[in-house]
Short mmCIF file of C-alpha atoms and ligand atoms in Angstrom, two decimals:
data_model
loop_
_atom_site.label_atom_id
_atom_site.label_comp_id
_atom_site.label_asym_id
_atom_site.label_seq_id
_atom_site.Cartn_x
_atom_site.Cartn_y
_atom_site.Cartn_z
CA MET E 857 -9.24 17.95 4.86
CA PRO E 858 -9.61 16.84 8.50
CA LEU E 859 -10.65 13.38 7.32
CA VAL E 860 -7.85 11.26 8.98
CA ASP E 861 -6.40 7.71 9.42
CA MET E 862 -8.22 6.62 12.47
CA LYS E 863 -4.99 4.41 13.12
CA ASP E 864 -2.86 7.76 13.82
CA MET E 865 -5.56 9.18 15.64
CA LEU E 866 -5.82 6.48 18.14
CA GLN E 867 -2.10 6.01 18.59
CA HIS E 868 -1.89 9.53 19.40
CA ALA E 869 -4.84 9.02 22.13
CA TYR E 870 -2.78 6.26 23.21
CA ARG E 871 0.70 7.57 23.51
CA HIS E 872 -0.91 11.03 24.95
CA GLY E 873 -3.48 9.14 27.45
CA TYR E 874 -6.67 10.32 26.86
CA ALA E 875 -9.41 8.50 24.75
CA VAL E 876 -11.38 9.83 21.69
CA GLY E 877 -15.08 9.23 21.60
CA ALA E 878 -17.11 7.27 18.73
CA PHE E 879 -20.64 8.52 18.49
CA GLU E 880 -23.55 7.20 16.40
CA VAL E 881 -24.73 8.90 13.64
CA ILE E 882 -28.03 7.53 13.29
CA SER E 883 -29.69 11.03 11.54
CA LEU E 884 -28.63 14.39 10.71
CA ASP E 885 -29.29 15.48 13.91
CA PHE E 886 -26.81 13.24 15.31
CA LEU E 887 -24.15 14.14 12.82
CA GLN E 888 -24.64 18.07 13.30
CA GLY E 889 -24.67 17.65 16.92
CA ILE E 890 -21.51 15.57 17.23
CA MET E 891 -19.45 17.84 14.67
CA GLN E 892 -20.81 20.89 16.51
CA ALA E 893 -19.22 19.74 19.77
CA ALA E 894 -16.42 18.22 18.77
CA GLU E 895 -15.38 21.76 16.64
CA GLN E 896 -16.59 23.83 20.28
CA ALA E 897 -13.92 21.27 21.91
CA ARG E 898 -11.57 21.38 19.61
CA ALA E 899 -11.25 17.54 19.47
CA PRO E 900 -10.72 14.54 17.12
CA VAL E 901 -13.82 12.88 16.98
CA VAL E 902 -15.03 9.41 15.47
CA LEU E 903 -18.31 9.29 13.23
CA ASN E 904 -20.06 6.11 14.03
CA LEU E 905 -22.30 4.06 11.18
CA VAL E 906 -23.47 1.05 13.39
CA GLU E 907 -24.28 -1.87 10.69
CA PRO E 908 -27.24 -3.31 12.73
CA HIS E 909 -28.59 0.22 13.06
CA PHE E 910 -28.89 0.69 9.03
CA GLU E 911 -32.61 -0.63 8.92
CA HIS E 912 -33.54 2.83 10.16
CA PHE E 913 -31.73 4.88 7.98
CA ASP E 914 -30.49 4.52 4.72
CA PHE E 915 -27.08 4.12 4.77
CA GLU E 916 -25.82 5.22 1.22
CA LEU E 917 -27.63 8.01 1.28
CA MET E 918 -26.52 9.05 4.64
CA MET E 919 -22.65 8.69 3.67
CA PRO E 920 -22.35 11.45 1.29
CA ALA E 921 -23.70 13.74 4.21
CA VAL E 922 -21.07 12.35 6.79
CA GLU E 923 -18.30 12.54 4.35
CA MET E 924 -18.93 16.32 3.61
CA ALA E 925 -18.96 16.49 7.62
CA ALA E 926 -15.66 15.22 7.78
CA LEU E 927 -14.31 16.98 5.09
CA ARG E 928 -15.42 20.57 5.75
CA ALA E 929 -14.72 20.04 9.59
CA LYS E 930 -11.43 21.82 11.17
CA VAL E 931 -10.64 19.12 13.60
CA PRO E 932 -9.63 15.50 13.03
CA VAL E 933 -12.40 13.10 11.78
CA ALA E 934 -12.61 9.56 11.08
CA ILE E 935 -15.38 7.61 9.58
CA HIS E 936 -15.57 4.18 11.18
CA MET E 937 -18.38 1.40 10.43
CA ASP E 938 -19.01 -0.49 13.85
CA HIS E 939 -20.26 -4.00 14.23
CA GLY E 940 -19.77 -5.00 10.82
CA THR E 941 -20.71 -8.52 10.14
CA SER E 942 -19.12 -9.45 6.96
CA LEU E 943 -16.32 -9.11 4.34
CA GLU E 944 -18.99 -8.06 1.98
CA SER E 945 -20.46 -5.34 4.18
CA ALA E 946 -16.46 -4.34 5.22
CA VAL E 947 -16.21 -3.98 1.16
CA ASN E 948 -19.45 -1.90 0.78
CA ALA E 949 -18.37 0.40 3.74
CA ILE E 950 -14.92 1.15 2.66
CA ASN E 951 -16.26 1.90 -1.34
CA ARG E 952 -19.08 4.17 0.09
CA GLY E 953 -16.40 6.07 2.32
CA CYS E 954 -15.75 4.66 5.56
CA ASN E 955 -12.23 4.76 6.29
CA SER E 956 -11.85 2.35 9.59
CA LEU E 957 -13.98 -0.61 10.08
CA MET E 958 -14.77 -3.13 12.93
CA VAL E 959 -15.36 -6.42 12.47
CA ASP E 960 -17.43 -8.09 15.01
CA SER E 961 -17.39 -11.86 15.19
CA SER E 962 -17.03 -11.88 18.90
CA TYR E 963 -20.15 -14.17 19.04
CA LEU E 964 -18.02 -16.92 17.28
CA ASP E 965 -15.72 -19.24 18.82
CA PHE E 966 -12.28 -18.10 19.21
CA THR E 967 -10.97 -20.20 15.80
CA GLU E 968 -13.92 -18.49 13.63
CA ASN E 969 -13.56 -15.12 14.97
CA VAL E 970 -9.67 -15.19 13.92
CA ARG E 971 -10.53 -16.58 10.51
CA ILE E 972 -13.12 -14.11 9.86
CA THR E 973 -11.48 -11.28 11.20
CA LYS E 974 -8.44 -12.01 9.28
CA THR E 975 -10.10 -12.06 6.06
CA VAL E 976 -11.75 -8.68 6.86
CA VAL E 977 -8.22 -7.34 8.05
CA ASP E 978 -6.51 -8.41 4.82
CA THR E 979 -8.93 -6.92 2.44
CA ALA E 980 -8.84 -3.47 4.59
CA HIS E 981 -5.33 -3.09 4.89
CA ALA E 982 -5.09 -3.73 1.21
CA CYS E 983 -7.05 -0.48 0.81
CA GLY E 984 -5.13 1.45 3.47
CA VAL E 985 -8.13 0.97 6.02
CA PRO E 986 -7.51 -0.04 9.62
CA VAL E 987 -9.28 -2.66 11.57
CA GLU E 988 -10.68 -3.08 14.95
CA GLY E 989 -11.55 -6.54 16.34
CA GLU E 990 -13.62 -7.74 19.26
CA LEU E 991 -12.38 -10.56 21.61
CA GLY E 992 -15.00 -11.65 24.24
CA CYS E 993 -18.31 -10.59 24.52
CA VAL E 994 -19.86 -7.16 25.27
CA PRO E 995 -23.40 -8.04 25.58
CA GLY E 996 -26.85 -5.78 24.76
CA VAL E 997 -28.14 -3.56 22.23
CA GLU E 998 -27.33 0.52 21.78
CA GLY E 999 -30.11 2.64 22.70
CA GLU E 1000 -31.93 -0.43 24.54
CA THR E 1001 -32.36 -1.32 28.34
CA ALA E 1002 -29.36 -3.85 29.08
CA ASP E 1003 -30.26 -5.56 32.35
CA HIS E 1004 -31.89 -8.26 30.38
CA HIS E 1005 -28.70 -8.77 28.23
CA ALA E 1006 -26.63 -8.70 31.31
CA ASP E 1007 -25.74 -13.03 31.42
CA GLY E 1008 -24.42 -12.82 27.58
CA LEU E 1009 -20.98 -10.94 28.98
CA ALA E 1010 -18.03 -13.51 28.27
CA TYR E 1011 -14.49 -11.38 29.50
CA THR E 1012 -12.03 -10.90 27.26
CA SER E 1013 -9.14 -13.97 28.06
CA LEU E 1014 -5.33 -12.59 28.10
CA ALA E 1015 -4.40 -15.57 26.22
CA GLU E 1016 -6.68 -15.49 23.59
CA ALA E 1017 -6.18 -11.42 23.16
CA LYS E 1018 -2.56 -12.23 22.40
CA ALA E 1019 -2.95 -14.84 20.13
CA TYR E 1020 -6.19 -13.01 18.62
CA VAL E 1021 -4.12 -9.59 17.83
CA THR E 1022 -1.02 -11.96 16.17
CA ARG E 1023 -3.08 -13.98 13.75
CA THR E 1024 -5.50 -11.39 12.81
CA GLY E 1025 -3.41 -8.46 12.46
CA VAL E 1026 -6.25 -6.20 14.04
CA ASP E 1027 -4.98 -2.07 14.34
CA PHE E 1028 -7.24 -1.90 17.50
CA LEU E 1029 -8.82 -4.34 19.94
CA ALA E 1030 -12.26 -4.13 21.64
CA ILE E 1031 -11.87 -5.84 24.78
CA SER E 1032 -15.03 -7.02 27.36
CA ILE E 1033 -14.30 -6.08 30.92
CA GLY E 1034 -17.59 -5.61 32.32
CA THR E 1035 -19.37 -3.07 30.22
CA VAL E 1036 -22.85 -3.65 28.53
CA HIS E 1037 -24.46 -2.44 25.40
CA GLY E 1038 -27.47 0.20 26.30
CA ARG E 1039 -29.04 1.41 29.19
CA ILE E 1040 -27.78 -0.47 32.53
CA LYS E 1041 -29.32 -0.18 36.26
CA GLY E 1042 -26.42 1.16 38.71
CA LYS E 1043 -22.27 0.79 38.18
CA PRO E 1044 -21.06 -1.96 36.32
CA LYS E 1045 -18.45 -3.46 38.00
CA LEU E 1046 -14.64 -3.48 35.57
CA ASP E 1047 -12.24 -5.70 35.81
CA TYR E 1048 -9.43 -3.45 35.79
CA THR E 1049 -6.90 -6.17 36.68
CA ARG E 1050 -7.59 -7.68 33.34
CA LEU E 1051 -7.69 -4.44 31.18
CA LYS E 1052 -4.04 -3.79 32.64
CA GLN E 1053 -2.79 -7.13 31.78
CA ILE E 1054 -4.04 -6.86 28.38
CA ASN E 1055 -2.85 -3.56 27.76
CA ASP E 1056 0.88 -4.38 29.38
CA ALA E 1057 0.88 -7.42 27.16
CA LEU E 1058 -0.24 -6.26 23.63
CA ARG E 1059 0.73 -2.25 23.74
CA VAL E 1060 -2.33 -1.50 20.73
CA PRO E 1061 -5.15 1.03 21.43
CA LEU E 1062 -7.84 -0.73 23.06
CA VAL E 1063 -11.82 0.39 22.63
CA ILE E 1064 -14.70 0.05 25.02
CA HIS E 1065 -18.19 -0.17 23.56
CA GLY E 1066 -20.96 -0.23 26.04
CA GLY E 1067 -19.47 3.48 27.09
CA THR E 1068 -23.02 4.94 28.53
CA GLY E 1069 -23.34 4.85 32.34
CA LEU E 1070 -19.95 4.79 33.84
CA SER E 1071 -18.91 7.40 36.62
CA ASP E 1072 -16.21 9.67 35.70
CA ASP E 1073 -13.79 7.45 37.94
CA GLN E 1074 -14.16 4.46 35.82
CA TYR E 1075 -13.74 6.63 32.37
CA HIS E 1076 -10.54 7.74 34.03
CA ARG E 1077 -9.15 4.15 34.89
CA LEU E 1078 -9.98 2.70 31.51
CA ILE E 1079 -7.98 5.33 30.10
CA SER E 1080 -5.21 5.07 32.21
CA ASN E 1081 -4.96 1.87 31.19
CA GLY E 1082 -4.77 1.99 27.57
CA VAL E 1083 -8.83 2.89 26.28
CA SER E 1084 -8.11 5.11 23.35
CA LYS E 1085 -11.66 5.12 21.81
CA ILE E 1086 -14.82 4.96 23.80
CA ASN E 1087 -18.16 4.07 21.62
CA TYR E 1088 -21.34 6.03 23.10
CA PHE E 1089 -24.73 6.08 22.19
CA THR E 1090 -27.37 5.03 24.64
CA ALA E 1091 -26.95 8.38 26.29
CA LEU E 1092 -27.31 10.05 23.43
CA SER E 1093 -30.66 8.56 22.61
CA ASP E 1094 -32.46 9.11 25.83
CA ARG E 1095 -31.55 12.59 26.03
CA VAL E 1096 -33.00 13.22 22.45
CA SER E 1097 -35.95 11.03 24.05
CA VAL E 1098 -36.52 13.22 26.72
CA GLN E 1099 -36.23 16.40 24.71
CA ILE E 1100 -38.80 14.97 22.13
CA LYS E 1101 -41.38 14.40 24.79
CA GLU E 1102 -40.48 17.53 26.48
CA ASN E 1103 -40.94 19.32 22.99
CA ALA E 1104 -44.46 17.40 22.95
CA LYS E 1105 -45.69 18.90 26.37
CA THR E 1106 -44.27 22.34 25.93
CA ARG E 1107 -44.78 23.44 22.72
CA THR E 1108 -47.56 24.99 21.05
CA SER E 1109 -46.72 23.48 17.69
CA SER E 1110 -46.80 19.70 17.37
CA THR E 1111 -45.31 19.66 13.87
CA TYR E 1112 -42.10 17.54 13.01
CA CYS E 1113 -39.82 20.79 13.50
CA GLY E 1114 -41.79 21.23 16.69
CA LEU E 1115 -41.15 18.03 18.15
CA MET E 1116 -37.59 17.86 16.96
CA LYS E 1117 -36.18 21.46 18.27
CA ASP E 1118 -32.87 21.74 19.98
CA ILE E 1119 -32.48 18.09 19.18
CA SER E 1120 -29.22 18.73 17.87
CA GLN E 1121 -28.05 21.20 20.44
CA VAL E 1122 -28.85 18.49 23.25
CA ILE E 1123 -26.55 15.68 21.32
CA ALA E 1124 -23.80 18.32 21.11
CA SER E 1125 -23.95 19.05 25.13
CA GLU E 1126 -23.81 15.22 25.62
CA VAL E 1127 -21.08 15.06 23.14
CA GLU E 1128 -19.09 18.09 24.27
CA HIS E 1129 -19.04 16.70 27.88
CA CYS E 1130 -17.61 13.24 26.89
CA LEU E 1131 -15.06 14.97 24.88
CA ARG E 1132 -13.76 17.02 27.86
CA MET E 1133 -14.22 14.34 30.57
CA TRP E 1134 -12.02 11.56 28.16
CA GLY E 1135 -9.30 14.24 27.69
CA ALA E 1136 -9.76 14.94 24.00
CA ALA E 1137 -10.90 18.46 23.98
CA GLY E 1138 -7.72 20.70 22.72
CA ARG E 1139 -6.15 18.10 21.32
CA ALA E 1140 -6.82 18.59 17.58
CA ALA E 1141 -4.47 20.81 16.37
CA GLU E 1142 -1.98 18.36 17.49
CA VAL E 1143 -3.67 15.57 15.95
CA LEU E 1144 -4.03 17.22 12.56
CA ALA E 1145 -0.24 18.37 12.84
CA GLN E 1146 1.00 14.13 13.20
CA CYS E 1147 -1.80 12.06 11.50
CA ASP E 1148 -1.54 11.56 8.05
CA ALA E 1149 -4.56 13.50 5.69
CA TRP E 1150 -6.47 10.95 4.26
CA LYS E 1151 -6.23 11.42 0.62
CA PRO E 1152 -8.26 9.66 -2.09
CA VAL E 1153 -6.38 9.00 -5.34
CA GLU E 1154 -7.77 9.39 -9.12
CA HIS E 1155 -6.45 7.08 -11.14
CA LEU E 1156 -6.73 8.53 -14.71
CA ILE E 1157 -6.61 6.72 -18.04
CA ILE E 1158 -6.86 8.40 -21.44
CA TYR E 1159 -7.21 6.38 -24.43
CA ASN E 1160 -8.11 5.33 -28.10
CA THR E 1161 -10.29 2.06 -28.91
CA GLU E 1162 -8.02 0.29 -32.08
CA ARG E 1163 -10.45 -2.14 -34.06
CA LEU E 1164 -13.48 -1.98 -32.18
CA GLY E 1165 -16.35 0.47 -33.22
CA LYS E 1166 -18.31 2.88 -31.00
CA ALA E 1167 -20.96 0.27 -29.90
CA ASP E 1168 -18.41 -2.49 -28.79
CA THR E 1169 -16.62 0.10 -27.11
CA GLU E 1170 -19.56 1.31 -25.00
CA ILE E 1171 -19.91 -2.64 -24.13
CA MET E 1172 -16.55 -2.76 -23.26
CA VAL E 1173 -17.04 0.04 -20.81
CA ALA E 1174 -20.13 -0.78 -19.37
CA GLU E 1175 -18.77 -4.15 -18.46
CA GLY E 1176 -15.36 -2.18 -16.89
CA ARG E 1177 -17.63 -0.42 -15.11
CA ARG E 1178 -19.71 -2.97 -13.62
CA VAL E 1179 -16.53 -4.97 -12.63
CA LEU E 1180 -14.14 -2.18 -11.43
CA SER E 1181 -16.58 -0.47 -9.26
CA SER E 1182 -16.93 -3.83 -6.89
CA ILE E 1183 -13.43 -3.81 -6.14
CA PRO E 1184 -12.22 -3.16 -2.57
CA GLY E 1185 -11.44 0.57 -2.38
CA VAL E 1186 -12.85 1.72 -5.49
CA ARG E 1187 -15.19 4.66 -4.48
CA ASP E 1188 -16.11 5.94 -7.82
CA VAL E 1189 -15.66 4.56 -11.87
CA PHE E 1190 -16.44 7.65 -14.03
CA THR E 1191 -15.92 6.50 -17.97
CA GLY E 1192 -16.43 9.06 -20.53
CA GLU E 1193 -16.00 10.22 -24.17
CA ALA E 1194 -14.56 13.30 -25.35
CA VAL E 1195 -16.80 16.40 -25.86
CA GLN E 1196 -14.42 17.56 -28.74
CA SER E 1197 -13.98 15.11 -31.72
CA ASP E 1198 -10.46 16.12 -32.55
CA THR E 1199 -8.67 15.25 -29.66
CA LYS E 1200 -5.49 13.27 -29.13
CA TYR E 1201 -7.76 10.71 -27.18
CA GLN E 1202 -11.08 9.83 -27.21
CA TYR E 1203 -12.03 8.01 -24.14
CA THR E 1204 -11.33 7.89 -20.47
CA TRP E 1205 -11.36 6.20 -17.09
CA MET E 1206 -11.15 7.91 -13.61
CA VAL E 1207 -11.30 5.49 -11.17
CA ARG E 1208 -11.18 7.06 -7.51
CA PHE E 1209 -9.27 5.30 -4.93
CA CYS E 1210 -10.16 5.50 -1.52
CA HIS E 1211 -6.31 5.24 -0.63
CA PRO E 1212 -2.69 4.98 -2.20
CA ALA E 1213 -2.64 1.47 -1.23
CA VAL E 1214 -5.28 0.44 -3.52
CA ILE E 1215 -3.07 1.49 -6.74
CA ASP E 1216 -1.25 -2.00 -5.93
CA SER E 1217 -4.44 -3.80 -4.76
CA TYR E 1218 -6.31 -2.67 -7.28
CA ARG E 1219 -3.94 -3.47 -10.43
CA ASN E 1220 -3.32 -6.99 -8.41
CA HIS E 1221 -7.01 -7.82 -8.13
CA PRO E 1222 -8.58 -10.55 -10.11
CA ALA E 1223 -11.40 -9.09 -11.09
CA HIS E 1224 -9.27 -5.88 -12.66
CA VAL E 1225 -6.44 -8.90 -14.43
CA ALA E 1226 -9.31 -10.42 -16.17
CA PHE E 1227 -11.04 -7.54 -17.81
CA ALA E 1228 -7.94 -5.59 -18.19
CA ASP E 1229 -5.97 -8.72 -19.80
CA ASN E 1230 -9.27 -9.93 -22.06
CA LEU E 1231 -11.34 -7.03 -22.82
CA PHE E 1232 -9.27 -3.57 -22.56
CA ARG E 1233 -5.50 -3.71 -23.23
CA PRO E 1234 -6.16 -6.01 -26.30
CA VAL E 1235 -8.17 -3.20 -28.11
CA ALA E 1236 -6.69 -0.05 -26.17
CA GLY E 1237 -2.81 -0.33 -26.69
CA ASN E 1238 -2.71 3.79 -27.49
CA ARG E 1239 -3.30 4.95 -23.76
CA ILE E 1240 -2.02 7.16 -20.81
CA SER E 1241 -2.04 6.09 -17.36
CA ILE E 1242 -1.48 8.25 -14.09
CA ASP E 1243 -2.45 8.28 -10.52
CA PHE E 1244 -3.26 11.45 -9.16
CA GLN E 1245 -3.46 13.03 -5.47
CA SER E 1246 -4.86 16.32 -4.43
CA VAL E 1247 -2.56 19.21 -3.82
P1 13P R 1470 -24.07 2.29 24.36
O1 13P R 1470 -25.12 2.38 24.05
O2 13P R 1470 -24.03 1.47 25.72
O3 13P R 1470 -23.34 3.72 25.01
O4 13P R 1470 -22.56 1.70 23.63
C1 13P R 1470 -22.37 1.77 22.36
C2 13P R 1470 -21.41 1.28 21.68
O5 13P R 1470 -20.97 0.09 22.27
C3 13P R 1470 -21.60 1.17 20.14
O6 13P R 1470 -20.74 0.01 19.79
#
């Protein structure tokens, strides 16, 4: 149940002056460590799945574990796809279980950034999924050395930020005010004046990428000026590397398990430190009380086919599965035939929607309309159709 809408979660943080940590999940050790810390600190947390890192793990294989971690948690959790690159990857992320998205077209010119972001926002909002956009450019690569990327930094312009949020309808804005993704030497110089102006003008939760390497005072000044989510990865990755090297030196066993020993504890201790420093610790109960639980919908149809034999029914069903499962917000399409032959209805579709908003967007989606009008409704007049939510 503690999977919650990230819009509610970040609005709570924004109103109460703290920041939620968004930590990258790159393996089960990271997932376990992050969840352990959030439970210990009684803090809301965001599990980040970073698209450019999908080359390091199988995203589809990872998502059931991420979803299970969120569902069995006692603290509120949002599952966020970070640095999404296209509408296709956004739809794939929603259909695999992400309930929040970032679209990152910040490297494009303003008009193109607005155009791509708006397309993703329209599709995601029709699925009930909130969207983070980015304006300005936070350079560098998570987990790597940042110094050689520092010249790519482009600060967020206040005028553009106002136009971008109005034209795209993003729910959160990632801004560039001096942070860099990755490992930096020394302390970055942050432009608090710019941050304050953007926050005063927009009043939407702001997001900082490149959260590694700031001082306590810098985090506090960011948070007191509207930053409600901080993305953090490089420091976790560095602490894990140190632990693995330590394990290699000190352990008599150099097996995989020996080298990976204590990794999730190391991650948990760093994450917990951040959650406490950013003011998120102890907030879980309030957030749960004030956020809508994220609940899928089961769209159930039971039907009989008329003027269609068994073999042709199977062809129609296979086509429906293919078409319907690619519609945004469709988590799963189950098609079945009754086990008993003497039931009132012989066939079923059970289509799982990620959110109640999908009831309408699915019904009106051109692929659904074409399949339903041309292949399904003409042969399935005798049917019952109901949408259910778990109680
Ligand atoms: P760091 O790796 O610099 O902490 O940044 C993480 C990030 O911004 C992910 O989007």
